CSV table of C-alpha atoms and ligand atoms in Angstrom, one decimal:
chain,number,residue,atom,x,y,z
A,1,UNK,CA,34.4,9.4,-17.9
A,2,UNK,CA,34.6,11.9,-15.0
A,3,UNK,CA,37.0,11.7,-12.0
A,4,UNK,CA,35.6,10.4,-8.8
A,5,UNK,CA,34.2,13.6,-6.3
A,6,UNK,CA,36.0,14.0,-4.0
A,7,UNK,CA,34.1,12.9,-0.5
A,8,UNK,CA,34.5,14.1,2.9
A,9,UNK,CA,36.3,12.3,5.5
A,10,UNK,CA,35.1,10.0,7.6
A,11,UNK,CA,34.9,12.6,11.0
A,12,UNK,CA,33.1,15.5,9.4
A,13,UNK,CA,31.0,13.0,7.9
A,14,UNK,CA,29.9,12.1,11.5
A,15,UNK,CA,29.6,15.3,12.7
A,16,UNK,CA,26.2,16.6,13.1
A,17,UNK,CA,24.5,18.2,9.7
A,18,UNK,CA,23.5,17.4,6.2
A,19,UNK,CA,26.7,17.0,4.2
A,20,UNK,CA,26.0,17.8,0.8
A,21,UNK,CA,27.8,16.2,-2.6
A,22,UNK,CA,27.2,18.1,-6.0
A,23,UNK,CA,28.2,16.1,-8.7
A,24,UNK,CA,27.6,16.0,-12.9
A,25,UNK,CA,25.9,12.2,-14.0
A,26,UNK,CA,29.3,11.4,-15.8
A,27,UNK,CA,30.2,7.9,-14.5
A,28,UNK,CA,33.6,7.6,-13.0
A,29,UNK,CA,35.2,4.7,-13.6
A,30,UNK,CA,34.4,1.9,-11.3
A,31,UNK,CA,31.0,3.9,-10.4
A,32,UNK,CA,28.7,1.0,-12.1
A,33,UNK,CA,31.0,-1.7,-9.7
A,34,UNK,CA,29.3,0.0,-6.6
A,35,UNK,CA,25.7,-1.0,-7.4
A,36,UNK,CA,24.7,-4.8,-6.9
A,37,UNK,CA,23.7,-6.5,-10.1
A,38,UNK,CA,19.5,-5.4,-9.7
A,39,UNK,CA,20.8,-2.1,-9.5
A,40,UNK,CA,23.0,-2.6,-13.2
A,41,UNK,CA,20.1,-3.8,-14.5
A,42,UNK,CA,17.5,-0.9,-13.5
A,43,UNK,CA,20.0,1.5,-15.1
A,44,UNK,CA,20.7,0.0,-18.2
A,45,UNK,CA,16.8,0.1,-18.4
A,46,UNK,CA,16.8,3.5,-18.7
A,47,UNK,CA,15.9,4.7,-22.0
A,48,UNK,CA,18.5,8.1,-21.8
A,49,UNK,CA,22.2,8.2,-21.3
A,50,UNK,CA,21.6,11.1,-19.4
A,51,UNK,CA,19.3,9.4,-16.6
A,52,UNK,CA,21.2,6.2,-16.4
A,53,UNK,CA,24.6,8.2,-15.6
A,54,UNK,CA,22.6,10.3,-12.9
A,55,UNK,CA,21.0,7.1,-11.3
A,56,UNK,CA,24.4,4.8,-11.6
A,57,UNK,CA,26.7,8.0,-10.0
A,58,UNK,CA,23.6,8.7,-6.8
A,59,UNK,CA,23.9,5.2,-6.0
A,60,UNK,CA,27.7,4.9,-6.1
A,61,UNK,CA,27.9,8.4,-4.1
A,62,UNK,CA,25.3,7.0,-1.2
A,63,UNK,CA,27.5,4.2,-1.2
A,64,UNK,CA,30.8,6.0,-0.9
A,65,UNK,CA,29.8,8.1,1.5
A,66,UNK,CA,27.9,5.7,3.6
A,67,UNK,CA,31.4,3.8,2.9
A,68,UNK,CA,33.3,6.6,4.8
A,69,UNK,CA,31.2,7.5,7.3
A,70,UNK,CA,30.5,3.6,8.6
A,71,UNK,CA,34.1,1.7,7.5
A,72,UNK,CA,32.2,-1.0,6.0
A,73,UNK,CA,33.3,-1.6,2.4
A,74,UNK,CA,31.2,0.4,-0.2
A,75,UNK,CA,30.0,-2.3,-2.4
A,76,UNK,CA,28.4,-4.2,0.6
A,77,UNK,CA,26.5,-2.0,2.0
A,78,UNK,CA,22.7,-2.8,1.3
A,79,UNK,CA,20.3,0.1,0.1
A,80,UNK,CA,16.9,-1.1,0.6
A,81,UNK,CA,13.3,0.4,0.1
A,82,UNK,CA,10.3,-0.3,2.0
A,83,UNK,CA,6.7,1.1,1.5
A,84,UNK,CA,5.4,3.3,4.2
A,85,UNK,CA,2.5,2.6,2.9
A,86,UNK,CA,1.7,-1.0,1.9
A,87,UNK,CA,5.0,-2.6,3.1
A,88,UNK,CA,6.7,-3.8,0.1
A,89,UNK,CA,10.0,-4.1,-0.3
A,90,UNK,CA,10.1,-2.9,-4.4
A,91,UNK,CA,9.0,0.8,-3.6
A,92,UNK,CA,9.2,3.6,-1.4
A,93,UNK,CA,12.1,5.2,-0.2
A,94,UNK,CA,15.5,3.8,-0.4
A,95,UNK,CA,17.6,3.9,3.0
A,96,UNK,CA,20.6,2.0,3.8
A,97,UNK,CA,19.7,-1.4,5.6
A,98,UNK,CA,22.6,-1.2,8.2
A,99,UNK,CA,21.3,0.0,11.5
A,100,UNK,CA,22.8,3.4,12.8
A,101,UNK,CA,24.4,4.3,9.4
A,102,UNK,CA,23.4,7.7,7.7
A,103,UNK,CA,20.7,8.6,6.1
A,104,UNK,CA,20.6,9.9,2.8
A,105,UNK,CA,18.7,11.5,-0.3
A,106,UNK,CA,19.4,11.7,-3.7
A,107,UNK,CA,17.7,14.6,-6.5
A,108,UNK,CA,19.1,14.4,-9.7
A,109,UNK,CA,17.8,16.9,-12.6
A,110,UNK,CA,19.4,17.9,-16.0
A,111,UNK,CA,22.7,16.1,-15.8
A,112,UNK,CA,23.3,16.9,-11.9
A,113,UNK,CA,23.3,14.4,-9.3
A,114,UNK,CA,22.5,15.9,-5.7
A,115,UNK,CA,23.6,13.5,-2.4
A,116,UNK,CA,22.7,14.6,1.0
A,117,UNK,CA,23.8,12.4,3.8
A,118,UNK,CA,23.1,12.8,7.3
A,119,UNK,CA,23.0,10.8,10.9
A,120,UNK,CA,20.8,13.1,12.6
A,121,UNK,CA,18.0,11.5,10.9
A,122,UNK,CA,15.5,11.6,8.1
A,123,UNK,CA,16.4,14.4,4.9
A,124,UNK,CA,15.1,15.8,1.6
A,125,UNK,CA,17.2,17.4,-1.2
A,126,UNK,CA,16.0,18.5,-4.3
A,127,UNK,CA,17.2,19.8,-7.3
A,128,UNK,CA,16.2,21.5,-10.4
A,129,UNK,CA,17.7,22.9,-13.2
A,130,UNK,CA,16.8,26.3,-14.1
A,131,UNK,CA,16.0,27.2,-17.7
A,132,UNK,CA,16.5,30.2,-20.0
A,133,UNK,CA,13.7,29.6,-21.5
A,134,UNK,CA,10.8,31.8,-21.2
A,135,UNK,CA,8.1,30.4,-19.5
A,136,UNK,CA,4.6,29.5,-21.0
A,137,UNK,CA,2.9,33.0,-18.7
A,138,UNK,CA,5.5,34.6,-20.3
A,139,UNK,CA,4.4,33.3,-23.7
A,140,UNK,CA,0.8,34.0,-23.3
A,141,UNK,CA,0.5,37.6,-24.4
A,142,UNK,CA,1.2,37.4,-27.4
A,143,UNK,CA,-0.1,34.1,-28.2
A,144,UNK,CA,-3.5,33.8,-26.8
A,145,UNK,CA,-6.5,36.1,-26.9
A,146,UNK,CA,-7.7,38.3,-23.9
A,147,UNK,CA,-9.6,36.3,-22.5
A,148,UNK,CA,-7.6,32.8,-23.0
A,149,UNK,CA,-4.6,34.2,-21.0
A,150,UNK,CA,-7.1,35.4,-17.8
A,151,UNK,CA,-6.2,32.7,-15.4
B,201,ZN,ZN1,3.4,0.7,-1.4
């Protein structure tokens, strides 16, 4: 178990900008006890130990920094998706159902959970871990003939 990141406070959380939490997917105890019982459920459906940490520590983050920046309490507040789309309610991107609270996204990737949180409206983080390993163009030389690696 990890300690709890540490999260801004509440008034540079409302100050304009992306605020930005890096975290590891080591769940912190009392991380699972921020998401609601569908969202226990849809992590413990993940097959790795890896992805279920990174999914159960985004969620708790959103909700602690949601917590922070609104007052309400963090296990109440609702994260909801809704399809741009075709209008369901099961898929599409998550936001927090309380009007005039932040918005956030979540990128998770290799054991790293990445939480952007922001009140001046919609945002996209990503991240990606980088590897050591060579790449297959890299490969390609000396396994392929002339005229297989000519792309
Ligand atoms: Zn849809």
């Amino acid at each position: 178990m990890a300690p709890s990141p540490p999260i801004a406070s509440a008034d540079a959380l409302r100050r304009p900008g992306i605020h930005l939490v890096l975290s590891t997917g080591d769940r912190w105890p009392g991380a699972a006890h921020l998401l609601t019982t569908a969202e226990r459920a849809r992590a413990d459906a993940f097959r790795h130990e890896q992805s279920r940490g990174e999914f159960v520590v985004g969620r708790a983050l959103v909700r602690r920094l949601v917590a922070a920046a609104t007052g309400l309490p963090a296990r109440e507040i609702p994260i909801v998706q809704d399809c741009l789309r075709c209008g369901s309610d099961r898929h599409g991107k998550p936001r927090v159902g309380v009007v005039g609270a932040p918005q956030f996204s979540v990128s998770h990737s290799g054991g790293w959970v990445l939480v952007g949180v922001s009140q001046d409206g919609a945002l996209g983080v990503d991240i990606e871990t980088v590897s050591d390993r060579p790449s297959l163009l890299d490969l390609a030389p000396s396994v392929l003939s002339a005229t297989e690696s000519e792309v």
